[in-house]
JSON list of C-alpha atoms and ligand atoms in Angstrom, two decimals:
[
{"chain": "A", "resi": 1, "resn": "UNK", "atom": "CA", "xyz": [-0.18, -24.35, 18.75]},
{"chain": "A", "resi": 2, "resn": "UNK", "atom": "CA", "xyz": [-0.34, -23.12, 15.14]},
{"chain": "A", "resi": 3, "resn": "UNK", "atom": "CA", "xyz": [1.83, -24.78, 12.52]},
{"chain": "A", "resi": 4, "resn": "UNK", "atom": "CA", "xyz": [5.08, -22.94, 12.00]},
{"chain": "A", "resi": 5, "resn": "UNK", "atom": "CA", "xyz": [5.33, -21.03, 8.79]},
{"chain": "A", "resi": 6, "resn": "UNK", "atom": "CA", "xyz": [8.78, -20.75, 7.16]},
{"chain": "A", "resi": 7, "resn": "UNK", "atom": "CA", "xyz": [9.73, -17.10, 6.80]},
{"chain": "A", "resi": 8, "resn": "UNK", "atom": "CA", "xyz": [10.96, -16.65, 3.29]},
{"chain": "A", "resi": 9, "resn": "UNK", "atom": "CA", "xyz": [12.49, -13.84, 1.27]},
{"chain": "A", "resi": 10, "resn": "UNK", "atom": "CA", "xyz": [8.93, -13.01, -0.04]},
{"chain": "A", "resi": 11, "resn": "UNK", "atom": "CA", "xyz": [7.68, -12.70, 3.48]},
{"chain": "A", "resi": 12, "resn": "UNK", "atom": "CA", "xyz": [10.33, -10.16, 4.39]},
{"chain": "A", "resi": 13, "resn": "UNK", "atom": "CA", "xyz": [9.62, -8.09, 1.29]},
{"chain": "A", "resi": 14, "resn": "UNK", "atom": "CA", "xyz": [5.84, -8.25, 1.90]},
{"chain": "A", "resi": 15, "resn": "UNK", "atom": "CA", "xyz": [6.30, -7.23, 5.54]},
{"chain": "A", "resi": 16, "resn": "UNK", "atom": "CA", "xyz": [8.42, -4.21, 4.54]},
{"chain": "A", "resi": 17, "resn": "UNK", "atom": "CA", "xyz": [5.84, -3.08, 1.99]},
{"chain": "A", "resi": 18, "resn": "UNK", "atom": "CA", "xyz": [2.89, -3.63, 4.40]},
{"chain": "A", "resi": 19, "resn": "UNK", "atom": "CA", "xyz": [4.59, -1.82, 7.26]},
{"chain": "A", "resi": 20, "resn": "UNK", "atom": "CA", "xyz": [5.47, 1.06, 4.88]},
{"chain": "A", "resi": 21, "resn": "UNK", "atom": "CA", "xyz": [1.90, 1.39, 3.59]},
{"chain": "A", "resi": 22, "resn": "UNK", "atom": "CA", "xyz": [0.66, 1.48, 7.25]},
{"chain": "A", "resi": 23, "resn": "UNK", "atom": "CA", "xyz": [2.81, 4.50, 7.68]},
{"chain": "A", "resi": 24, "resn": "UNK", "atom": "CA", "xyz": [5.56, 2.93, 9.73]},
{"chain": "A", "resi": 25, "resn": "UNK", "atom": "CA", "xyz": [9.29, 3.60, 9.41]},
{"chain": "A", "resi": 26, "resn": "UNK", "atom": "CA", "xyz": [10.78, 0.21, 8.75]},
{"chain": "A", "resi": 27, "resn": "UNK", "atom": "CA", "xyz": [13.84, -0.79, 10.69]},
{"chain": "A", "resi": 28, "resn": "UNK", "atom": "CA", "xyz": [15.04, -4.28, 11.46]},
{"chain": "A", "resi": 29, "resn": "UNK", "atom": "CA", "xyz": [13.16, -4.26, 14.80]},
{"chain": "A", "resi": 30, "resn": "UNK", "atom": "CA", "xyz": [9.88, -3.66, 12.87]},
{"chain": "A", "resi": 31, "resn": "UNK", "atom": "CA", "xyz": [10.50, -6.77, 10.90]},
{"chain": "A", "resi": 32, "resn": "UNK", "atom": "CA", "xyz": [11.46, -8.91, 13.95]},
{"chain": "A", "resi": 33, "resn": "UNK", "atom": "CA", "xyz": [8.19, -7.78, 15.49]},
{"chain": "A", "resi": 34, "resn": "UNK", "atom": "CA", "xyz": [6.02, -8.29, 12.41]},
{"chain": "A", "resi": 35, "resn": "UNK", "atom": "CA", "xyz": [7.46, -11.61, 11.41]},
{"chain": "A", "resi": 36, "resn": "UNK", "atom": "CA", "xyz": [8.06, -12.93, 14.97]},
{"chain": "A", "resi": 37, "resn": "UNK", "atom": "CA", "xyz": [11.72, -13.79, 14.20]},
{"chain": "A", "resi": 38, "resn": "UNK", "atom": "CA", "xyz": [14.91, -13.03, 16.15]},
{"chain": "A", "resi": 39, "resn": "UNK", "atom": "CA", "xyz": [17.10, -9.97, 15.47]},
{"chain": "A", "resi": 40, "resn": "UNK", "atom": "CA", "xyz": [20.01, -12.06, 14.17]},
{"chain": "A", "resi": 41, "resn": "UNK", "atom": "CA", "xyz": [17.63, -13.84, 11.72]},
{"chain": "A", "resi": 42, "resn": "UNK", "atom": "CA", "xyz": [16.50, -10.45, 10.42]},
{"chain": "A", "resi": 43, "resn": "UNK", "atom": "CA", "xyz": [20.13, -9.25, 9.95]},
{"chain": "A", "resi": 44, "resn": "UNK", "atom": "CA", "xyz": [20.92, -12.39, 8.01]},
{"chain": "A", "resi": 45, "resn": "UNK", "atom": "CA", "xyz": [17.89, -12.04, 5.79]},
{"chain": "A", "resi": 46, "resn": "UNK", "atom": "CA", "xyz": [18.58, -8.34, 5.14]},
{"chain": "A", "resi": 47, "resn": "UNK", "atom": "CA", "xyz": [22.16, -9.10, 4.07]},
{"chain": "A", "resi": 48, "resn": "UNK", "atom": "CA", "xyz": [20.91, -11.51, 1.48]},
{"chain": "A", "resi": 49, "resn": "UNK", "atom": "CA", "xyz": [18.09, -9.15, 0.30]},
{"chain": "A", "resi": 50, "resn": "UNK", "atom": "CA", "xyz": [20.64, -6.36, -0.03]},
{"chain": "A", "resi": 51, "resn": "UNK", "atom": "CA", "xyz": [23.06, -8.53, -1.92]},
{"chain": "A", "resi": 52, "resn": "UNK", "atom": "CA", "xyz": [20.31, -9.56, -4.36]},
{"chain": "A", "resi": 53, "resn": "UNK", "atom": "CA", "xyz": [19.27, -5.92, -4.91]},
{"chain": "A", "resi": 54, "resn": "UNK", "atom": "CA", "xyz": [15.76, -6.09, -3.32]},
{"chain": "A", "resi": 55, "resn": "UNK", "atom": "CA", "xyz": [16.37, -3.63, -0.43]},
{"chain": "A", "resi": 56, "resn": "UNK", "atom": "CA", "xyz": [18.67, -0.80, 0.63]},
{"chain": "A", "resi": 57, "resn": "UNK", "atom": "CA", "xyz": [19.50, -0.23, 4.23]},
{"chain": "A", "resi": 58, "resn": "UNK", "atom": "CA", "xyz": [20.34, 3.42, 4.95]},
{"chain": "A", "resi": 59, "resn": "UNK", "atom": "CA", "xyz": [23.01, 4.49, 7.39]},
{"chain": "A", "resi": 60, "resn": "UNK", "atom": "CA", "xyz": [20.28, 5.26, 10.05]},
{"chain": "A", "resi": 61, "resn": "UNK", "atom": "CA", "xyz": [19.01, 1.71, 9.75]},
{"chain": "A", "resi": 62, "resn": "UNK", "atom": "CA", "xyz": [15.83, 2.61, 7.71]},
{"chain": "A", "resi": 63, "resn": "UNK", "atom": "CA", "xyz": [15.07, -0.17, 5.14]},
{"chain": "A", "resi": 64, "resn": "UNK", "atom": "CA", "xyz": [13.83, 0.74, 1.72]},
{"chain": "A", "resi": 65, "resn": "UNK", "atom": "CA", "xyz": [12.64, -1.51, -1.06]},
{"chain": "A", "resi": 66, "resn": "UNK", "atom": "CA", "xyz": [14.27, -1.26, -4.50]},
{"chain": "A", "resi": 67, "resn": "UNK", "atom": "CA", "xyz": [12.03, -1.15, -7.53]},
{"chain": "A", "resi": 68, "resn": "UNK", "atom": "CA", "xyz": [12.59, -4.86, -7.91]},
{"chain": "A", "resi": 69, "resn": "UNK", "atom": "CA", "xyz": [11.93, -5.50, -4.21]},
{"chain": "A", "resi": 70, "resn": "UNK", "atom": "CA", "xyz": [8.71, -3.48, -4.34]},
{"chain": "A", "resi": 71, "resn": "UNK", "atom": "CA", "xyz": [7.49, -5.36, -7.33]},
{"chain": "A", "resi": 72, "resn": "UNK", "atom": "CA", "xyz": [8.21, -8.77, -5.68]},
{"chain": "A", "resi": 73, "resn": "UNK", "atom": "CA", "xyz": [6.57, -7.58, -2.45]},
{"chain": "A", "resi": 74, "resn": "UNK", "atom": "CA", "xyz": [3.40, -6.43, -4.21]},
{"chain": "A", "resi": 75, "resn": "UNK", "atom": "CA", "xyz": [3.14, -9.76, -6.08]},
{"chain": "A", "resi": 76, "resn": "UNK", "atom": "CA", "xyz": [3.20, -11.69, -2.78]},
{"chain": "A", "resi": 77, "resn": "UNK", "atom": "CA", "xyz": [0.77, -9.32, -1.09]},
{"chain": "A", "resi": 78, "resn": "UNK", "atom": "CA", "xyz": [-1.59, -9.69, -4.07]},
{"chain": "A", "resi": 79, "resn": "UNK", "atom": "CA", "xyz": [-1.33, -13.48, -4.08]},
{"chain": "A", "resi": 80, "resn": "UNK", "atom": "CA", "xyz": [-1.98, -13.54, -0.32]},
{"chain": "A", "resi": 81, "resn": "UNK", "atom": "CA", "xyz": [-5.05, -11.40, -0.83]},
{"chain": "A", "resi": 82, "resn": "UNK", "atom": "CA", "xyz": [-6.35, -13.56, -3.75]},
{"chain": "A", "resi": 83, "resn": "UNK", "atom": "CA", "xyz": [-5.80, -16.84, -1.88]},
{"chain": "A", "resi": 84, "resn": "UNK", "atom": "CA", "xyz": [-7.62, -15.52, 1.15]},
{"chain": "A", "resi": 85, "resn": "UNK", "atom": "CA", "xyz": [-10.52, -14.45, -0.95]},
{"chain": "A", "resi": 86, "resn": "UNK", "atom": "CA", "xyz": [-10.49, -17.83, -2.78]},
{"chain": "A", "resi": 87, "resn": "UNK", "atom": "CA", "xyz": [-10.54, -19.78, 0.46]},
{"chain": "A", "resi": 88, "resn": "UNK", "atom": "CA", "xyz": [-13.33, -17.63, 1.88]},
{"chain": "A", "resi": 89, "resn": "UNK", "atom": "CA", "xyz": [-15.49, -16.80, -1.11]},
{"chain": "A", "resi": 90, "resn": "UNK", "atom": "CA", "xyz": [-15.22, -20.04, -3.10]},
{"chain": "A", "resi": 91, "resn": "UNK", "atom": "CA", "xyz": [-14.58, -22.56, -0.37]},
{"chain": "A", "resi": 92, "resn": "UNK", "atom": "CA", "xyz": [-16.35, -21.05, 2.65]},
{"chain": "A", "resi": 93, "resn": "UNK", "atom": "CA", "xyz": [-13.31, -21.24, 5.00]},
{"chain": "A", "resi": 94, "resn": "UNK", "atom": "CA", "xyz": [-13.99, -19.12, 8.10]},
{"chain": "A", "resi": 95, "resn": "UNK", "atom": "CA", "xyz": [-12.35, -15.66, 8.05]},
{"chain": "A", "resi": 96, "resn": "UNK", "atom": "CA", "xyz": [-10.43, -16.38, 11.26]},
{"chain": "A", "resi": 97, "resn": "UNK", "atom": "CA", "xyz": [-8.67, -19.34, 9.61]},
{"chain": "A", "resi": 98, "resn": "UNK", "atom": "CA", "xyz": [-7.76, -18.11, 6.10]},
{"chain": "A", "resi": 99, "resn": "UNK", "atom": "CA", "xyz": [-4.71, -15.98, 6.91]},
{"chain": "A", "resi": 100, "resn": "UNK", "atom": "CA", "xyz": [-2.27, -18.85, 7.95]},
{"chain": "A", "resi": 101, "resn": "UNK", "atom": "CA", "xyz": [-3.46, -20.97, 5.06]},
{"chain": "A", "resi": 102, "resn": "UNK", "atom": "CA", "xyz": [-2.79, -18.08, 2.70]},
{"chain": "A", "resi": 103, "resn": "UNK", "atom": "CA", "xyz": [0.61, -17.56, 4.12]},
{"chain": "A", "resi": 104, "resn": "UNK", "atom": "CA", "xyz": [1.53, -21.03, 3.10]},
{"chain": "A", "resi": 105, "resn": "UNK", "atom": "CA", "xyz": [-0.14, -21.06, -0.34]},
{"chain": "A", "resi": 106, "resn": "UNK", "atom": "CA", "xyz": [0.82, -17.62, -1.55]},
{"chain": "A", "resi": 107, "resn": "UNK", "atom": "CA", "xyz": [4.32, -18.86, -2.37]},
{"chain": "A", "resi": 108, "resn": "UNK", "atom": "CA", "xyz": [3.03, -21.61, -4.65]},
{"chain": "A", "resi": 109, "resn": "UNK", "atom": "CA", "xyz": [0.89, -19.43, -6.90]},
{"chain": "A", "resi": 110, "resn": "UNK", "atom": "CA", "xyz": [2.07, -19.39, -10.53]},
{"chain": "A", "resi": 111, "resn": "UNK", "atom": "CA", "xyz": [1.46, -16.36, -12.83]},
{"chain": "A", "resi": 112, "resn": "UNK", "atom": "CA", "xyz": [-1.14, -18.35, -14.70]},
{"chain": "A", "resi": 113, "resn": "UNK", "atom": "CA", "xyz": [-3.08, -19.26, -11.47]},
{"chain": "A", "resi": 114, "resn": "UNK", "atom": "CA", "xyz": [-2.77, -15.68, -10.27]},
{"chain": "A", "resi": 115, "resn": "UNK", "atom": "CA", "xyz": [-4.34, -14.51, -13.56]},
{"chain": "A", "resi": 116, "resn": "UNK", "atom": "CA", "xyz": [-7.23, -17.03, -13.15]},
{"chain": "A", "resi": 117, "resn": "UNK", "atom": "CA", "xyz": [-7.86, -15.93, -9.54]},
{"chain": "A", "resi": 118, "resn": "UNK", "atom": "CA", "xyz": [-7.82, -12.29, -10.60]},
{"chain": "A", "resi": 119, "resn": "UNK", "atom": "CA", "xyz": [-10.32, -12.96, -13.34]},
{"chain": "A", "resi": 120, "resn": "UNK", "atom": "CA", "xyz": [-12.60, -14.85, -10.92]},
{"chain": "A", "resi": 121, "resn": "UNK", "atom": "CA", "xyz": [-12.38, -12.51, -7.99]},
{"chain": "A", "resi": 122, "resn": "UNK", "atom": "CA", "xyz": [-11.18, -9.09, -9.25]},
{"chain": "A", "resi": 123, "resn": "UNK", "atom": "CA", "xyz": [-8.35, -7.07, -7.77]},
{"chain": "A", "resi": 124, "resn": "UNK", "atom": "CA", "xyz": [-10.46, -4.46, -6.11]},
{"chain": "A", "resi": 125, "resn": "UNK", "atom": "CA", "xyz": [-12.39, -6.22, -3.40]},
{"chain": "A", "resi": 126, "resn": "UNK", "atom": "CA", "xyz": [-11.41, -6.66, 0.21]},
{"chain": "A", "resi": 127, "resn": "UNK", "atom": "CA", "xyz": [-10.21, -9.84, 1.91]},
{"chain": "A", "resi": 128, "resn": "UNK", "atom": "CA", "xyz": [-12.32, -11.62, 4.58]},
{"chain": "A", "resi": 129, "resn": "UNK", "atom": "CA", "xyz": [-10.63, -9.42, 7.23]},
{"chain": "A", "resi": 130, "resn": "UNK", "atom": "CA", "xyz": [-11.81, -6.33, 5.41]},
{"chain": "A", "resi": 131, "resn": "UNK", "atom": "CA", "xyz": [-8.35, -5.37, 4.13]},
{"chain": "A", "resi": 132, "resn": "UNK", "atom": "CA", "xyz": [-7.33, -4.31, 0.62]},
{"chain": "A", "resi": 133, "resn": "UNK", "atom": "CA", "xyz": [-4.13, -5.82, -0.99]},
{"chain": "A", "resi": 134, "resn": "UNK", "atom": "CA", "xyz": [-2.05, -3.37, 1.05]},
{"chain": "A", "resi": 135, "resn": "UNK", "atom": "CA", "xyz": [-2.99, -1.91, 4.43]},
{"chain": "A", "resi": 136, "resn": "UNK", "atom": "CA", "xyz": [-4.00, 1.74, 4.81]},
{"chain": "A", "resi": 137, "resn": "UNK", "atom": "CA", "xyz": [-2.23, 4.30, 7.07]},
{"chain": "A", "resi": 138, "resn": "UNK", "atom": "CA", "xyz": [-4.17, 5.42, 10.18]},
{"chain": "A", "resi": 139, "resn": "UNK", "atom": "CA", "xyz": [-4.42, 8.90, 8.60]},
{"chain": "A", "resi": 140, "resn": "UNK", "atom": "CA", "xyz": [-6.06, 7.67, 5.51]},
{"chain": "A", "resi": 141, "resn": "UNK", "atom": "CA", "xyz": [-8.50, 5.53, 7.54]},
{"chain": "A", "resi": 142, "resn": "UNK", "atom": "CA", "xyz": [-9.51, 8.53, 9.68]},
{"chain": "A", "resi": 143, "resn": "UNK", "atom": "CA", "xyz": [-10.29, 10.49, 6.49]},
{"chain": "A", "resi": 144, "resn": "UNK", "atom": "CA", "xyz": [-12.81, 7.77, 5.68]},
{"chain": "A", "resi": 145, "resn": "UNK", "atom": "CA", "xyz": [-14.29, 7.97, 9.19]},
{"chain": "A", "resi": 146, "resn": "UNK", "atom": "CA", "xyz": [-12.68, 4.75, 10.18]},
{"chain": "A", "resi": 147, "resn": "UNK", "atom": "CA", "xyz": [-10.97, 4.51, 13.67]},
{"chain": "A", "resi": 148, "resn": "UNK", "atom": "CA", "xyz": [-9.74, 1.94, 16.05]},
{"chain": "A", "resi": 149, "resn": "UNK", "atom": "CA", "xyz": [-12.36, 0.41, 18.45]},
{"chain": "A", "resi": 150, "resn": "UNK", "atom": "CA", "xyz": [-9.98, 1.65, 21.16]},
{"chain": "A", "resi": 151, "resn": "UNK", "atom": "CA", "xyz": [-10.79, 5.23, 20.14]},
{"chain": "A", "resi": 152, "resn": "UNK", "atom": "CA", "xyz": [-14.50, 4.73, 19.66]},
{"chain": "A", "resi": 153, "resn": "UNK", "atom": "CA", "xyz": [-17.08, 6.90, 21.42]},
{"chain": "A", "resi": 154, "resn": "UNK", "atom": "CA", "xyz": [-19.01, 5.63, 24.43]},
{"chain": "A", "resi": 155, "resn": "UNK", "atom": "CA", "xyz": [-22.65, 4.72, 23.65]},
{"chain": "A", "resi": 156, "resn": "UNK", "atom": "CA", "xyz": [-22.12, 4.81, 19.93]},
{"chain": "A", "resi": 157, "resn": "UNK", "atom": "CA", "xyz": [-22.82, 1.98, 17.50]},
{"chain": "A", "resi": 158, "resn": "UNK", "atom": "CA", "xyz": [-20.25, 0.92, 15.00]},
{"chain": "A", "resi": 159, "resn": "UNK", "atom": "CA", "xyz": [-19.79, -1.48, 12.07]},
{"chain": "A", "resi": 160, "resn": "UNK", "atom": "CA", "xyz": [-16.51, -3.39, 12.00]},
{"chain": "A", "resi": 161, "resn": "UNK", "atom": "CA", "xyz": [-14.64, -2.46, 8.79]},
{"chain": "A", "resi": 162, "resn": "UNK", "atom": "CA", "xyz": [-11.35, -4.43, 9.15]},
{"chain": "A", "resi": 163, "resn": "UNK", "atom": "CA", "xyz": [-9.20, -6.43, 11.47]},
{"chain": "A", "resi": 164, "resn": "UNK", "atom": "CA", "xyz": [-5.41, -6.72, 11.93]},
{"chain": "A", "resi": 165, "resn": "UNK", "atom": "CA", "xyz": [-4.82, -10.11, 10.34]},
{"chain": "A", "resi": 166, "resn": "UNK", "atom": "CA", "xyz": [-1.30, -11.08, 11.14]},
{"chain": "A", "resi": 167, "resn": "UNK", "atom": "CA", "xyz": [-2.08, -12.60, 14.58]},
{"chain": "A", "resi": 168, "resn": "UNK", "atom": "CA", "xyz": [-4.16, -15.79, 14.43]},
{"chain": "A", "resi": 169, "resn": "UNK", "atom": "CA", "xyz": [-4.63, -15.76, 18.21]},
{"chain": "A", "resi": 170, "resn": "UNK", "atom": "CA", "xyz": [-6.13, -12.27, 18.03]},
{"chain": "A", "resi": 171, "resn": "UNK", "atom": "CA", "xyz": [-8.45, -13.37, 15.20]},
{"chain": "A", "resi": 172, "resn": "UNK", "atom": "CA", "xyz": [-9.78, -16.32, 17.24]},
{"chain": "A", "resi": 173, "resn": "UNK", "atom": "CA", "xyz": [-10.29, -14.12, 20.23]},
{"chain": "A", "resi": 174, "resn": "UNK", "atom": "CA", "xyz": [-12.23, -11.59, 18.17]},
{"chain": "A", "resi": 175, "resn": "UNK", "atom": "CA", "xyz": [-14.31, -14.42, 16.68]},
{"chain": "A", "resi": 176, "resn": "UNK", "atom": "CA", "xyz": [-15.28, -15.56, 20.19]},
{"chain": "A", "resi": 177, "resn": "UNK", "atom": "CA", "xyz": [-16.43, -12.05, 21.16]},
{"chain": "A", "resi": 178, "resn": "UNK", "atom": "CA", "xyz": [-18.51, -11.65, 18.03]},
{"chain": "A", "resi": 179, "resn": "UNK", "atom": "CA", "xyz": [-16.20, -9.06, 16.53]},
{"chain": "A", "resi": 180, "resn": "UNK", "atom": "CA", "xyz": [-16.06, -9.73, 12.77]},
{"chain": "A", "resi": 181, "resn": "UNK", "atom": "CA", "xyz": [-15.88, -7.77, 9.58]},
{"chain": "A", "resi": 182, "resn": "UNK", "atom": "CA", "xyz": [-19.28, -6.29, 8.76]},
{"chain": "A", "resi": 183, "resn": "UNK", "atom": "CA", "xyz": [-20.50, -7.06, 12.31]},
{"chain": "A", "resi": 184, "resn": "UNK", "atom": "CA", "xyz": [-22.13, -4.60, 14.69]},
{"chain": "A", "resi": 185, "resn": "UNK", "atom": "CA", "xyz": [-20.45, -3.33, 17.95]},
{"chain": "A", "resi": 186, "resn": "UNK", "atom": "CA", "xyz": [-21.81, -1.00, 20.44]},
{"chain": "A", "resi": 187, "resn": "UNK", "atom": "CA", "xyz": [-19.47, 0.70, 22.95]},
{"chain": "A", "resi": 188, "resn": "UNK", "atom": "CA", "xyz": [-21.16, 0.51, 26.29]},
{"chain": "A", "resi": 189, "resn": "UNK", "atom": "CA", "xyz": [-18.40, 2.02, 28.38]},
{"chain": "A", "resi": 190, "resn": "UNK", "atom": "CA", "xyz": [-14.88, 3.13, 28.09]},
{"chain": "A", "resi": 191, "resn": "UNK", "atom": "CA", "xyz": [-13.18, 2.13, 31.32]},
{"chain": "A", "resi": 192, "resn": "UNK", "atom": "CA", "xyz": [-10.32, 3.83, 33.29]},
{"chain": "A", "resi": 193, "resn": "UNK", "atom": "CA", "xyz": [-8.01, 0.83, 32.66]},
{"chain": "A", "resi": 194, "resn": "UNK", "atom": "CA", "xyz": [-8.26, 1.37, 28.83]},
{"chain": "A", "resi": 195, "resn": "UNK", "atom": "CA", "xyz": [-10.63, -1.59, 28.41]},
{"chain": "A", "resi": 196, "resn": "UNK", "atom": "CA", "xyz": [-13.89, -1.19, 26.51]},
{"chain": "A", "resi": 197, "resn": "UNK", "atom": "CA", "xyz": [-17.16, -2.77, 27.45]},
{"chain": "A", "resi": 198, "resn": "UNK", "atom": "CA", "xyz": [-18.93, -3.70, 24.23]},
{"chain": "A", "resi": 199, "resn": "UNK", "atom": "CA", "xyz": [-22.01, -5.45, 23.02]},
{"chain": "A", "resi": 200, "resn": "UNK", "atom": "CA", "xyz": [-21.91, -7.59, 19.83]},
{"chain": "A", "resi": 201, "resn": "UNK", "atom": "CA", "xyz": [-24.30, -10.19, 18.33]},
{"chain": "A", "resi": 202, "resn": "UNK", "atom": "CA", "xyz": [-22.80, -12.73, 20.86]},
{"chain": "A", "resi": 203, "resn": "UNK", "atom": "CA", "xyz": [-23.43, -10.58, 23.99]},
{"chain": "A", "resi": 204, "resn": "UNK", "atom": "CA", "xyz": [-21.41, -8.32, 26.23]},
{"chain": "A", "resi": 205, "resn": "UNK", "atom": "CA", "xyz": [-17.72, -8.43, 26.50]},
{"chain": "A", "resi": 206, "resn": "UNK", "atom": "CA", "xyz": [-14.82, -6.45, 27.92]},
{"chain": "A", "resi": 207, "resn": "UNK", "atom": "CA", "xyz": [-11.91, -5.95, 25.47]},
{"chain": "A", "resi": 208, "resn": "UNK", "atom": "CA", "xyz": [-8.47, -4.74, 26.40]},
{"chain": "A", "resi": 209, "resn": "UNK", "atom": "CA", "xyz": [-6.34, -2.23, 24.34]},
{"chain": "A", "resi": 210, "resn": "UNK", "atom": "CA", "xyz": [-4.22, -5.01, 22.77]},
{"chain": "A", "resi": 211, "resn": "UNK", "atom": "CA", "xyz": [-7.30, -6.20, 20.84]},
{"chain": "A", "resi": 212, "resn": "UNK", "atom": "CA", "xyz": [-9.27, -2.87, 20.67]},
{"chain": "A", "resi": 213, "resn": "UNK", "atom": "CA", "xyz": [-6.46, -1.17, 18.91]},
{"chain": "A", "resi": 214, "resn": "UNK", "atom": "CA", "xyz": [-6.43, -3.75, 16.10]},
{"chain": "A", "resi": 215, "resn": "UNK", "atom": "CA", "xyz": [-10.10, -3.53, 15.22]},
{"chain": "A", "resi": 216, "resn": "UNK", "atom": "CA", "xyz": [-11.22, -0.77, 12.86]},
{"chain": "A", "resi": 217, "resn": "UNK", "atom": "CA", "xyz": [-14.74, 0.52, 13.09]},
{"chain": "A", "resi": 218, "resn": "UNK", "atom": "CA", "xyz": [-17.04, 3.05, 11.47]},
{"chain": "A", "resi": 219, "resn": "UNK", "atom": "CA", "xyz": [-20.13, 4.73, 12.94]},
{"chain": "A", "resi": 220, "resn": "UNK", "atom": "CA", "xyz": [-23.30, 2.95, 11.86]},
{"chain": "A", "resi": 221, "resn": "UNK", "atom": "CA", "xyz": [-25.74, 5.41, 10.20]},
{"chain": "A", "resi": 222, "resn": "UNK", "atom": "CA", "xyz": [-28.99, 6.01, 12.18]},
{"chain": "A", "resi": 223, "resn": "UNK", "atom": "CA", "xyz": [-31.11, 4.43, 9.44]},
{"chain": "A", "resi": 224, "resn": "UNK", "atom": "CA", "xyz": [-29.22, 1.06, 9.66]},
{"chain": "A", "resi": 225, "resn": "UNK", "atom": "CA", "xyz": [-29.90, 0.75, 13.40]},
{"chain": "A", "resi": 226, "resn": "UNK", "atom": "CA", "xyz": [-33.32, -0.92, 13.36]},
{"chain": "A", "resi": 227, "resn": "UNK", "atom": "CA", "xyz": [-31.80, -3.94, 11.59]},
{"chain": "A", "resi": 228, "resn": "UNK", "atom": "CA", "xyz": [-29.96, -5.31, 14.59]},
{"chain": "A", "resi": 229, "resn": "UNK", "atom": "CA", "xyz": [-31.63, -5.27, 18.03]},
{"chain": "A", "resi": 230, "resn": "UNK", "atom": "CA", "xyz": [-29.63, -5.83, 21.18]},
{"chain": "A", "resi": 231, "resn": "UNK", "atom": "CA", "xyz": [-30.80, -8.84, 23.13]},
{"chain": "B", "resi": 301, "resn": "ZN", "atom": "ZN1", "xyz": [-6.82, -10.77, 4.98]}
]
C-alpha cells in the first residue's frame, strides 16, 4: 500500500490544469478519476473553489479555471516538477518513486525555495518521467512523432520519451518490464487481444493496453540502433 496523500485545493487546481493541457474537457468525473476521490468529495471541493474564485462551473458541468486559479495551479505544477527533478537529479531517487514524494513536498515549497530550485535546475528540462511542467495533448505529441506504445508499429524500435506519472503502481510495473524514460523498446508483435509483445533491456514481456496506452515512444533513428543489441 502507498501512503495516502491528502487531496488539497492545490491538487484540484493542478489536476484541472493538467487535464486541460492534455486536451480533456474537465468535468467533475474527470477529477474524481484523476484524483481517485469520490463524486461527493469533488462536489464539495468544487463548491469551495467556486466560492473562493478559483474556478467557474458552467451550466453543462464543464469546469474552467479563473485567472487566479490558473496561476495557483501552474505554481503547484511547477513546484511538483522542480521537486521531482531535485529528488532525481540531486539525490538520485529512482524515477518510479519520485512522484508520490513530490506530491507531498510540493505544498511545502516557499517562493524563496522555488527560486533556488529554478536557479539550480532551470524551468525548461523534463522531469524523471520525461514530462514538462504541463502535459502535452496527444495531437501535439503526434506532431513531434511521439505516440503511445499501444499504437506503435510491429517490428519497429522505439525510445521511450515519457510515462504517465500519476499512477505509482503503473510506474513500478513499467520499471519491472524495463520500460523507462530514454530506454529502448522493440515491438515484437501486436496481438489480437490488444496486448503488445515487446523486448526491452530486461528481456521480453507482454504488455496490455492499460499500460501500453500510458507509455509514449518515438521511433529510434537507424544510426542509433547499433548501440543496443538485443540479447
Ligand atoms: Zn514527473
